[in-house]
Amino acid sequence: MALPLPPGLTPAEVAFLCEMELVTVIPRQKLDSLHLLGGPVPVLQPPLRNNVPLWLALLLKKQRRANIVPPPWLNVESLSAILDHETERAPEDFSPPPKLPPIGDESSIISPPFLPTSTADGQPNALPYHWMELGEILLEAASDDFEDVDQVRRLLRDLREARLAKLRSGIDALDSGGGKPMNGIGGMEVAEGRSFICGVIDSLRKIGAAKEMAKREREDEDRTGYQGTADDEDEDMDMLR
Amino acid sequence: MSYYDVDAILTDAQKVPCTFEITVPGLGYLEGNPGNDIKQGAKLELPLWLGEMLAVSRNASEESNLTLDLPKCLSAHVVNALKADARTVELRALAPHFYALGARILDLFEDEELSSVLSESFKKRAREIADQAHNSGRSLGDAADFLRGLDEEERQLFRTAHESTKAVRVWMSELKKA
C-alpha cells in the first residue's frame, strides 16, 4: 500500500523547511546564546539586531520578547517593482532569484535555507526561494511589524497569481525535447505545481511514445545506412588501390 | 502500463472496428446470430485486446485473420474538430479513455499527424484544466459541468491539480487559525 501522499513535499513540509531561514529580530529582552544542533544562536541584547532562525523568531514574537524586521524584499516598494518586472518587463520569465555569494568564499553555502536572503540586509529586488511561505507566515505572525500590511498582502497575492499563471502556461513548451526555464521559482510553487506538471509530462510521453519509437528506428536506419555507404566508399578506395 | 492498472484494462476493453479477412465457422454469436459463421469481409466491433491479437497474428496459411480500422473516435472528423478547437470537443462522449486508446492505436498504425494532433490538443486542454482546477471552488462538485467533457486521464489530471491547489489553500487557512 502506497503512502497516500502525492509525490514531492506537502505545503506544510515546505513551510517547515522554510522555518530554518534566518530572519532579523530586534530583541526586547536579553537572551543568552542557545547551543542548538544547527550551531549557536547569538546572544540577544536589546536593542541590537540579530539574525535567528524563523522558528525561534516566531516563538520570541509570540512571547513578545522580540520584534521581527521584515526582509527588504517584503515591502510595498520592492514587491511592486518585482510585480512590475513579472507582468510588464518580462511577462515570459520568473523574476530572477537573489544573487549567490561569490564562489570561493570561505562560507561555501550556496543553497537556501542557509543563505541570508531574508535577513534585514538581504537583497531587496529579488524573491528568495521561500518567498511565498515566509511572506505568508510573517504577515500572519508579525503583522504589527509591517508598515502597510494590507498592501503587502495584496501584492503577495497578486504575485502568486501572476506566477502561477505563468507556470500553467509553461505547459505549451513541454514536449519531447522541449523545456521551460523555471529559474527563480519558489519552494511552495514547486509543491503546488508539481503534480500537475508531472501528470502532463507523463501523459504527453505516453501519447508520443509511438512517434518517438518510430523516430528512433528511423535514426538507427539512417545511421546504419550511412555506415553502409561509408563501407562502400572504403571498398571503392580499396579497389582503386 | 502495469498489469493491475485498471485504466489500462479499461482501455483494452474499448471497441475498435475490425474487418474479418477469413470466414470463421461458428463465431456468428459475435455478430448477434449464434450458430452461424462469420463471413469473410464482415465488419465487427471487437475489444481492442482481441482485435489487436487477431490482427497481429497469422494463421496457418500465412494470412492475417482480420484487419483493424481506425476507431470512430479517431476518425478524420474528430481530428479536424480537435485541430479547429481542441477545448470544445467532448472527448468523454467519444471514448472514456480517449488518449490511452489513441496511444495504443498509434502503436499499431504509424500516423505522425494523428500523434501530433493528439499531443497538441492534450496540451491545449491541459492548460484549460489547470485554470479550471485552480479557480474552481472548494469542492469538486462545482466543476462537474467541466469534468463531463474530459477523458479519464484528464480527469485524473484535474483531480491532482485541484488537490495541490487545495492543499496550499488549507495550509494558508491553518496558518490563520494558529
Short mmCIF file of C-alpha atoms in Angstrom, two decimals:
data_model
loop_
_atom_site.label_atom_id
_atom_site.label_comp_id
_atom_site.label_asym_id
_atom_site.label_seq_id
_atom_site.Cartn_x
_atom_site.Cartn_y
_atom_site.Cartn_z
CA MET A 1 0.00 0.00 0.00
CA ALA A 2 1.49 3.25 -1.11
CA LEU A 3 1.72 6.24 1.16
CA PRO A 4 -1.41 8.27 0.44
CA LEU A 5 0.58 11.43 -0.21
CA PRO A 6 1.34 12.89 -3.61
CA PRO A 7 4.99 12.87 -4.71
CA GLY A 8 7.07 15.77 -3.53
CA LEU A 9 6.58 17.85 -0.43
CA THR A 10 3.27 18.95 1.04
CA PRO A 11 2.76 22.67 1.76
CA ALA A 12 3.21 22.03 5.48
CA GLU A 13 6.55 20.34 4.85
CA VAL A 14 7.75 23.21 2.67
CA ALA A 15 6.73 25.65 5.38
CA PHE A 16 8.62 23.56 7.92
CA LEU A 17 11.78 23.77 5.83
CA CYS A 18 11.21 27.49 5.48
CA GLU A 19 11.40 27.87 9.24
CA MET A 20 15.18 27.33 9.00
CA GLU A 21 15.55 30.62 7.11
CA LEU A 22 17.36 33.31 9.03
CA VAL A 23 15.40 36.45 9.80
CA THR A 24 16.44 39.58 11.66
CA VAL A 25 14.90 40.33 15.06
CA ILE A 26 15.09 43.26 17.42
CA PRO A 27 15.03 41.68 20.87
CA ARG A 28 13.15 43.34 23.67
CA GLN A 29 14.74 41.19 26.37
CA LYS A 30 18.20 39.82 26.85
CA LEU A 31 18.59 36.21 25.87
CA ASP A 32 21.73 34.15 26.33
CA SER A 33 23.24 32.23 23.47
CA LEU A 34 21.45 28.96 22.75
CA HIS A 35 23.51 25.97 21.70
CA LEU A 36 21.47 24.19 19.08
CA LEU A 37 22.29 21.38 16.68
CA GLY A 38 22.44 23.87 13.83
CA GLY A 39 25.05 25.95 15.67
CA PRO A 40 24.85 28.52 18.42
CA VAL A 41 22.25 31.27 18.33
CA PRO A 42 23.91 34.65 19.06
CA VAL A 43 23.35 36.44 22.36
CA LEU A 44 20.29 38.65 22.04
CA GLN A 45 20.90 42.02 23.60
CA PRO A 46 18.32 44.79 23.14
CA PRO A 47 18.31 46.92 21.11
CA LEU A 48 20.89 45.24 18.86
CA ARG A 49 19.58 43.43 15.80
CA ASN A 50 20.48 39.81 15.32
CA ASN A 51 19.76 37.03 12.87
CA VAL A 52 17.94 33.96 14.22
CA PRO A 53 16.09 31.11 12.53
CA LEU A 54 12.48 31.86 11.65
CA TRP A 55 11.05 29.32 14.09
CA LEU A 56 12.87 30.94 17.00
CA ALA A 57 11.87 34.39 15.81
CA LEU A 58 8.23 33.30 15.70
CA LEU A 59 8.50 31.86 19.21
CA LEU A 60 10.06 35.04 20.58
CA LYS A 61 7.48 37.12 18.75
CA LYS A 62 4.66 35.12 20.25
CA GLN A 63 6.11 35.61 23.71
CA ARG A 64 6.53 39.33 22.98
CA ARG A 65 10.24 39.10 23.58
CA ALA A 66 11.28 40.33 20.14
CA ASN A 67 10.10 42.18 17.06
CA ILE A 68 10.78 40.83 13.59
CA VAL A 69 12.33 43.08 10.97
CA PRO A 70 10.61 42.25 7.66
CA PRO A 71 13.08 41.26 4.94
CA PRO A 72 13.88 44.06 2.49
CA TRP A 73 12.03 42.39 -0.38
CA LEU A 74 8.82 42.12 1.66
CA ASN A 75 7.58 45.69 1.47
CA VAL A 76 5.30 47.61 -0.84
CA GLU A 77 8.06 49.21 -2.87
CA SER A 78 10.08 46.08 -3.63
CA LEU A 79 7.07 43.88 -4.24
CA SER A 80 5.56 46.42 -6.65
CA ALA A 81 8.84 46.56 -8.54
CA ILE A 82 9.03 42.76 -8.73
CA LEU A 83 5.40 42.52 -9.78
CA ASP A 84 6.04 45.10 -12.47
CA HIS A 85 9.02 43.06 -13.66
CA GLU A 86 6.90 39.91 -13.74
CA THR A 87 3.92 41.37 -15.59
CA GLU A 88 5.32 44.18 -17.74
CA ARG A 89 9.00 43.87 -18.40
CA ALA A 90 9.45 40.11 -18.63
CA PRO A 91 5.99 38.56 -18.95
CA GLU A 92 7.51 35.24 -20.00
CA ASP A 93 10.05 34.63 -17.25
CA PHE A 94 10.00 34.43 -13.50
CA SER A 95 11.85 37.25 -11.79
CA PRO A 96 15.45 36.23 -11.09
CA PRO A 97 16.37 34.74 -7.71
CA PRO A 98 18.74 36.58 -5.35
CA LYS A 99 22.37 36.63 -6.36
CA LEU A 100 24.52 33.85 -4.96
CA PRO A 101 27.55 34.74 -2.89
CA PRO A 102 30.77 34.66 -4.90
CA ILE A 103 32.20 31.18 -5.28
CA GLY A 104 35.37 30.56 -3.32
CA ASP A 105 34.05 32.50 -0.39
CA GLU A 106 35.05 30.88 2.89
CA SER A 107 31.42 30.04 3.62
CA SER A 108 30.68 27.85 0.63
CA ILE A 109 26.98 27.65 1.40
CA ILE A 110 25.09 28.32 -1.76
CA SER A 111 21.62 26.96 -1.24
CA PRO A 112 18.56 28.01 0.74
CA PRO A 113 17.75 27.91 3.63
CA PHE A 114 21.35 28.69 4.60
CA LEU A 115 21.63 31.85 2.54
CA PRO A 116 20.78 35.01 4.47
CA THR A 117 18.27 36.13 1.82
CA SER A 118 15.57 37.18 4.23
CA THR A 119 17.57 39.00 6.89
CA ALA A 120 17.47 42.77 7.12
CA ASP A 121 20.45 43.08 4.76
CA GLY A 122 19.14 40.67 2.13
CA GLN A 123 18.76 41.65 -1.49
CA PRO A 124 15.71 43.93 -1.87
CA ASN A 125 14.86 43.32 -5.53
CA ALA A 126 14.64 39.54 -5.74
CA LEU A 127 12.32 36.88 -4.38
CA PRO A 128 14.17 34.20 -2.40
CA TYR A 129 13.32 30.50 -2.69
CA HIS A 130 10.91 30.55 0.26
CA TRP A 131 9.28 33.88 -0.57
CA MET A 132 5.69 32.78 -0.53
CA GLU A 133 5.68 30.77 2.68
CA LEU A 134 7.93 33.23 4.50
CA GLY A 135 5.74 36.13 3.42
CA GLU A 136 2.55 34.42 4.49
CA ILE A 137 3.98 33.31 7.83
CA LEU A 138 5.39 36.75 8.67
CA LEU A 139 2.23 38.56 7.61
CA GLU A 140 0.26 36.28 9.87
CA ALA A 141 2.52 36.16 12.92
CA ALA A 142 4.09 39.61 12.88
CA SER A 143 1.58 41.82 11.11
CA ASP A 144 2.24 44.68 13.52
CA ASP A 145 5.87 44.84 12.39
CA PHE A 146 4.88 45.82 8.84
CA GLU A 147 4.18 49.32 7.67
CA ASP A 148 1.36 48.59 5.28
CA VAL A 149 0.12 45.06 5.93
CA ASP A 150 -2.89 45.05 3.63
CA GLN A 151 -0.98 46.40 0.69
CA VAL A 152 1.85 43.89 1.18
CA ARG A 153 -0.66 41.09 1.48
CA ARG A 154 -2.42 42.16 -1.71
CA LEU A 155 0.86 42.39 -3.61
CA LEU A 156 1.90 38.93 -2.43
CA ARG A 157 -1.39 37.53 -3.62
CA ASP A 158 -1.03 39.27 -7.00
CA LEU A 159 2.49 37.97 -7.41
CA ARG A 160 1.37 34.47 -6.62
CA GLU A 161 -1.44 34.60 -9.17
CA ALA A 162 0.79 36.08 -11.85
CA ARG A 163 3.48 33.48 -11.35
CA LEU A 164 1.09 30.55 -11.16
CA ALA A 165 -0.49 31.63 -14.43
CA LYS A 166 2.98 31.65 -15.98
CA LEU A 167 3.69 28.21 -14.59
CA ARG A 168 0.48 26.90 -16.12
CA SER A 169 1.11 28.48 -19.49
CA GLY A 170 4.53 26.84 -19.48
CA ILE A 171 3.00 23.51 -20.46
CA ASP A 172 2.80 24.73 -24.05
CA ALA A 173 6.55 24.34 -24.26
CA LEU A 174 6.56 20.87 -22.75
CA ASP A 175 7.13 18.23 -25.34
CA SER A 176 9.74 15.66 -26.08
CA GLY A 177 12.86 17.74 -26.01
CA GLY A 178 11.13 20.99 -25.10
CA GLY A 179 11.50 22.75 -21.80
CA LYS A 180 10.69 25.83 -19.84
CA PRO A 181 13.22 27.70 -17.73
CA MET A 182 11.99 27.86 -14.16
CA ASN A 183 14.79 29.91 -12.64
CA GLY A 184 13.64 31.85 -9.64
CA ILE A 185 10.66 29.66 -8.85
CA GLY A 186 9.84 29.23 -5.17
CA GLY A 187 9.50 26.17 -2.97
CA MET A 188 5.79 26.47 -2.41
CA GLU A 189 5.20 26.99 -6.12
CA VAL A 190 7.06 23.78 -6.86
CA ALA A 191 4.93 21.97 -4.29
CA GLU A 192 1.77 23.36 -5.83
CA GLY A 193 2.63 22.79 -9.47
CA ARG A 194 4.49 19.50 -9.26
CA SER A 195 1.67 17.01 -9.54
CA PHE A 196 0.01 18.81 -12.43
CA ILE A 197 3.19 19.30 -14.44
CA CYS A 198 4.34 15.72 -13.84
CA GLY A 199 0.91 14.49 -14.92
CA VAL A 200 1.06 16.48 -18.16
CA ILE A 201 4.56 15.28 -18.96
CA ASP A 202 3.64 11.66 -18.26
CA SER A 203 0.59 11.80 -20.49
CA LEU A 204 2.40 13.58 -23.29
CA ARG A 205 5.10 10.95 -23.15
CA LYS A 206 2.53 8.18 -23.41
CA ILE A 207 0.87 9.81 -26.41
CA GLY A 208 4.17 10.50 -28.10
CA ALA A 209 5.72 7.11 -27.32
CA ALA A 210 4.90 5.56 -30.69
CA LYS A 211 6.16 8.59 -32.59
CA GLU A 212 9.32 8.65 -30.55
CA MET A 213 9.90 4.95 -31.24
CA ALA A 214 9.40 5.43 -34.96
CA LYS A 215 11.81 8.35 -34.95
CA ARG A 216 14.44 6.35 -33.12
CA GLU A 217 14.09 3.47 -35.55
CA ARG A 218 14.44 5.83 -38.46
CA GLU A 219 17.54 7.36 -36.93
CA ASP A 220 19.01 3.90 -36.43
CA GLU A 221 18.29 3.09 -40.04
CA ASP A 222 19.85 6.33 -41.17
CA ARG A 223 22.92 5.60 -39.15
CA THR A 224 23.33 2.07 -40.43
CA GLY A 225 22.60 3.32 -43.94
CA TYR A 226 25.31 5.91 -43.60
CA GLN A 227 27.75 3.31 -42.32
CA GLY A 228 26.86 1.15 -45.29
CA THR A 229 27.79 3.85 -47.76
CA ALA A 230 30.94 4.57 -45.80
CA ASP A 231 31.91 0.93 -46.10
CA ASP A 232 31.15 1.02 -49.80
CA GLU A 233 33.40 4.00 -50.23
CA ASP A 234 36.13 2.20 -48.35
CA GLU A 235 35.75 -0.74 -50.67
CA ASP A 236 35.88 1.54 -53.68
CA MET A 237 39.04 3.05 -52.36
CA ASP A 238 40.47 -0.41 -51.85
CA MET A 239 39.63 -1.31 -55.40
CA LEU A 240 41.22 1.85 -56.70
CA ARG A 241 44.35 0.99 -54.86
CA MET B 1 1.38 0.24 -18.20
CA SER B 2 1.06 -2.05 -15.28
CA TYR B 3 -0.66 -5.42 -15.25
CA TYR B 4 -3.03 -4.33 -12.49
CA ASP B 5 -3.68 -0.86 -13.89
CA VAL B 6 -7.48 -0.59 -14.09
CA ASP B 7 -7.29 2.20 -16.64
CA ALA B 8 -5.09 0.08 -18.88
CA ILE B 9 -7.58 -2.79 -18.66
CA LEU B 10 -10.48 -0.49 -19.46
CA THR B 11 -8.54 0.98 -22.36
CA ASP B 12 -8.03 -2.50 -23.76
CA ALA B 13 -11.73 -3.19 -23.42
CA GLN B 14 -12.72 -0.30 -25.70
CA LYS B 15 -14.09 -1.45 -29.04
CA VAL B 16 -12.43 -0.91 -32.37
CA PRO B 17 -13.89 -1.70 -35.79
CA CYS B 18 -12.42 -4.81 -37.43
CA THR B 19 -12.90 -6.49 -40.79
CA PHE B 20 -12.59 -10.27 -40.92
CA GLU B 21 -10.28 -11.50 -43.67
CA ILE B 22 -11.35 -15.13 -43.36
CA THR B 23 -14.54 -17.00 -42.72
CA VAL B 24 -14.72 -18.30 -39.18
CA PRO B 25 -17.14 -21.16 -38.53
CA GLY B 26 -19.41 -20.91 -35.54
CA LEU B 27 -18.33 -17.45 -34.41
CA GLY B 28 -21.56 -15.80 -35.52
CA TYR B 29 -22.60 -15.05 -31.95
CA LEU B 30 -20.20 -12.13 -32.02
CA GLU B 31 -22.42 -10.63 -34.71
CA GLY B 32 -25.61 -11.47 -32.91
CA ASN B 33 -26.68 -14.56 -34.87
CA PRO B 34 -25.49 -17.56 -32.90
CA GLY B 35 -24.81 -20.81 -34.66
CA ASN B 36 -23.85 -19.21 -37.96
CA ASP B 37 -20.44 -18.47 -39.39
CA ILE B 38 -18.66 -15.15 -39.60
CA LYS B 39 -18.17 -14.46 -43.28
CA GLN B 40 -15.07 -13.08 -44.89
CA GLY B 41 -15.32 -9.28 -45.03
CA ALA B 42 -17.72 -9.00 -42.09
CA LYS B 43 -17.29 -5.81 -40.13
CA LEU B 44 -17.46 -6.06 -36.36
CA GLU B 45 -16.63 -4.02 -33.30
CA LEU B 46 -14.23 -6.04 -31.14
CA PRO B 47 -12.45 -5.10 -27.93
CA LEU B 48 -9.00 -3.73 -28.61
CA TRP B 49 -7.15 -6.61 -26.91
CA LEU B 50 -8.94 -9.20 -29.05
CA GLY B 51 -8.79 -7.23 -32.27
CA GLU B 52 -5.11 -6.48 -31.83
CA MET B 53 -4.24 -10.09 -31.11
CA LEU B 54 -6.14 -11.37 -34.17
CA ALA B 55 -4.81 -8.65 -36.43
CA VAL B 56 -1.18 -9.17 -35.49
CA SER B 57 -1.19 -12.98 -35.52
CA ARG B 58 -1.05 -15.06 -38.68
CA ASN B 59 -2.99 -18.25 -39.34
CA ALA B 60 -1.67 -21.47 -40.87
CA SER B 61 -1.84 -20.16 -44.43
CA GLU B 62 0.09 -17.02 -43.52
CA GLU B 63 -2.79 -14.59 -43.90
CA SER B 64 -3.96 -12.27 -41.18
CA ASN B 65 -7.25 -13.11 -39.56
CA LEU B 66 -8.67 -9.61 -39.62
CA THR B 67 -7.68 -6.03 -40.23
CA LEU B 68 -8.11 -3.26 -37.73
CA ASP B 69 -9.64 0.05 -38.76
CA LEU B 70 -9.28 3.39 -37.06
CA PRO B 71 -11.93 3.67 -34.35
CA LYS B 72 -14.62 6.26 -34.87
CA CYS B 73 -13.29 8.44 -32.06
CA LEU B 74 -10.04 8.92 -34.01
CA SER B 75 -11.62 9.45 -37.42
CA ALA B 76 -10.80 12.40 -39.65
CA HIS B 77 -13.95 14.09 -38.44
CA VAL B 78 -12.77 14.13 -34.84
CA VAL B 79 -9.21 15.01 -35.80
CA ASN B 80 -10.48 18.04 -37.70
CA ALA B 81 -12.57 19.11 -34.75
CA LEU B 82 -9.54 18.78 -32.48
CA LYS B 83 -7.46 20.80 -34.90
CA ALA B 84 -10.10 23.53 -35.05
CA ASP B 85 -10.61 23.93 -31.34
CA ALA B 86 -9.47 21.16 -29.03
CA ARG B 87 -11.11 22.66 -25.99
CA THR B 88 -14.69 22.28 -27.14
CA VAL B 89 -14.57 18.60 -28.11
CA GLU B 90 -16.30 16.33 -25.62
CA LEU B 91 -13.75 13.56 -25.51
CA ARG B 92 -15.60 11.53 -22.93
CA ALA B 93 -18.54 11.06 -25.25
CA LEU B 94 -16.16 9.71 -27.90
CA ALA B 95 -14.22 7.34 -25.67
CA PRO B 96 -13.78 7.31 -21.88
CA HIS B 97 -10.06 6.59 -22.26
CA PHE B 98 -9.50 8.67 -25.36
CA TYR B 99 -5.77 9.39 -25.09
CA ALA B 100 -4.87 5.93 -23.84
CA LEU B 101 -6.77 4.43 -26.75
CA GLY B 102 -5.07 6.89 -29.07
CA ALA B 103 -1.65 5.88 -27.77
CA ARG B 104 -2.43 2.18 -28.26
CA ILE B 105 -3.72 2.83 -31.78
CA LEU B 106 -0.61 4.84 -32.59
CA ASP B 107 1.42 1.79 -31.59
CA LEU B 108 -0.38 -0.17 -34.29
CA PHE B 109 -0.80 2.44 -37.01
CA GLU B 110 2.00 4.77 -37.89
CA ASP B 111 0.40 8.18 -38.16
CA GLU B 112 2.60 11.16 -37.45
CA GLU B 113 -0.23 13.62 -37.93
CA LEU B 114 -2.59 11.91 -35.53
CA SER B 115 0.17 11.76 -32.95
CA SER B 116 0.93 15.45 -33.15
CA VAL B 117 -2.76 16.38 -33.19
CA LEU B 118 -3.29 14.33 -30.04
CA SER B 119 -0.40 15.86 -28.13
CA GLU B 120 -1.26 19.37 -29.28
CA SER B 121 -4.85 19.04 -28.18
CA PHE B 122 -3.78 17.46 -24.90
CA LYS B 123 -1.58 20.47 -24.22
CA LYS B 124 -4.29 22.96 -25.10
CA ARG B 125 -6.82 21.19 -22.95
CA ALA B 126 -4.36 20.72 -20.09
CA ARG B 127 -3.98 24.47 -19.90
CA GLU B 128 -7.73 24.85 -19.62
CA ILE B 129 -7.79 22.11 -16.99
CA ALA B 130 -5.13 23.88 -14.95
CA ASP B 131 -7.10 27.12 -14.99
CA GLN B 132 -10.31 25.38 -14.04
CA ALA B 133 -8.65 23.35 -11.28
CA HIS B 134 -7.08 26.46 -9.85
CA ASN B 135 -10.19 28.58 -9.95
CA SER B 136 -12.98 26.13 -9.21
CA GLY B 137 -14.44 26.27 -5.74
CA ARG B 138 -13.68 24.29 -2.67
CA SER B 139 -15.35 21.05 -3.72
CA LEU B 140 -15.10 19.00 -6.87
CA GLY B 141 -18.86 19.25 -7.30
CA ASP B 142 -18.64 22.78 -8.69
CA ALA B 143 -16.61 21.57 -11.61
CA ALA B 144 -18.97 18.75 -12.59
CA ASP B 145 -20.02 20.51 -15.78
CA PHE B 146 -16.47 21.00 -16.89
CA LEU B 147 -15.49 17.44 -15.98
CA ARG B 148 -18.19 15.99 -18.21
CA GLY B 149 -16.19 16.54 -21.37
CA LEU B 150 -12.86 15.23 -20.07
CA ASP B 151 -11.46 11.80 -20.68
CA GLU B 152 -10.27 9.69 -17.76
CA GLU B 153 -6.65 10.82 -17.92
CA GLU B 154 -7.67 14.47 -17.98
CA ARG B 155 -9.97 13.94 -15.04
CA GLN B 156 -7.09 12.46 -13.10
CA LEU B 157 -5.01 15.48 -14.02
CA PHE B 158 -7.77 17.81 -12.92
CA ARG B 159 -8.08 15.99 -9.64
CA THR B 160 -4.36 16.16 -8.81
CA ALA B 161 -4.14 19.82 -9.82
CA HIS B 162 -7.18 20.62 -7.73
CA GLU B 163 -5.80 18.68 -4.77
CA SER B 164 -2.49 20.53 -4.75
CA THR B 165 -4.18 23.93 -5.04
CA LYS B 166 -6.45 22.94 -2.21
CA ALA B 167 -3.51 21.76 -0.08
CA VAL B 168 -1.88 25.19 -0.31
CA ARG B 169 -5.17 26.89 0.47
CA VAL B 170 -5.68 24.65 3.51
CA TRP B 171 -2.16 25.39 4.70
CA MET B 172 -2.81 29.12 4.45
CA SER B 173 -6.07 28.95 6.34
CA GLU B 174 -4.47 26.83 9.06
CA LEU B 175 -1.79 29.46 9.37
CA LYS B 176 -4.50 31.98 10.11
CA LYS B 177 -6.12 29.78 12.71
CA ALA B 178 -2.92 29.08 14.62
#
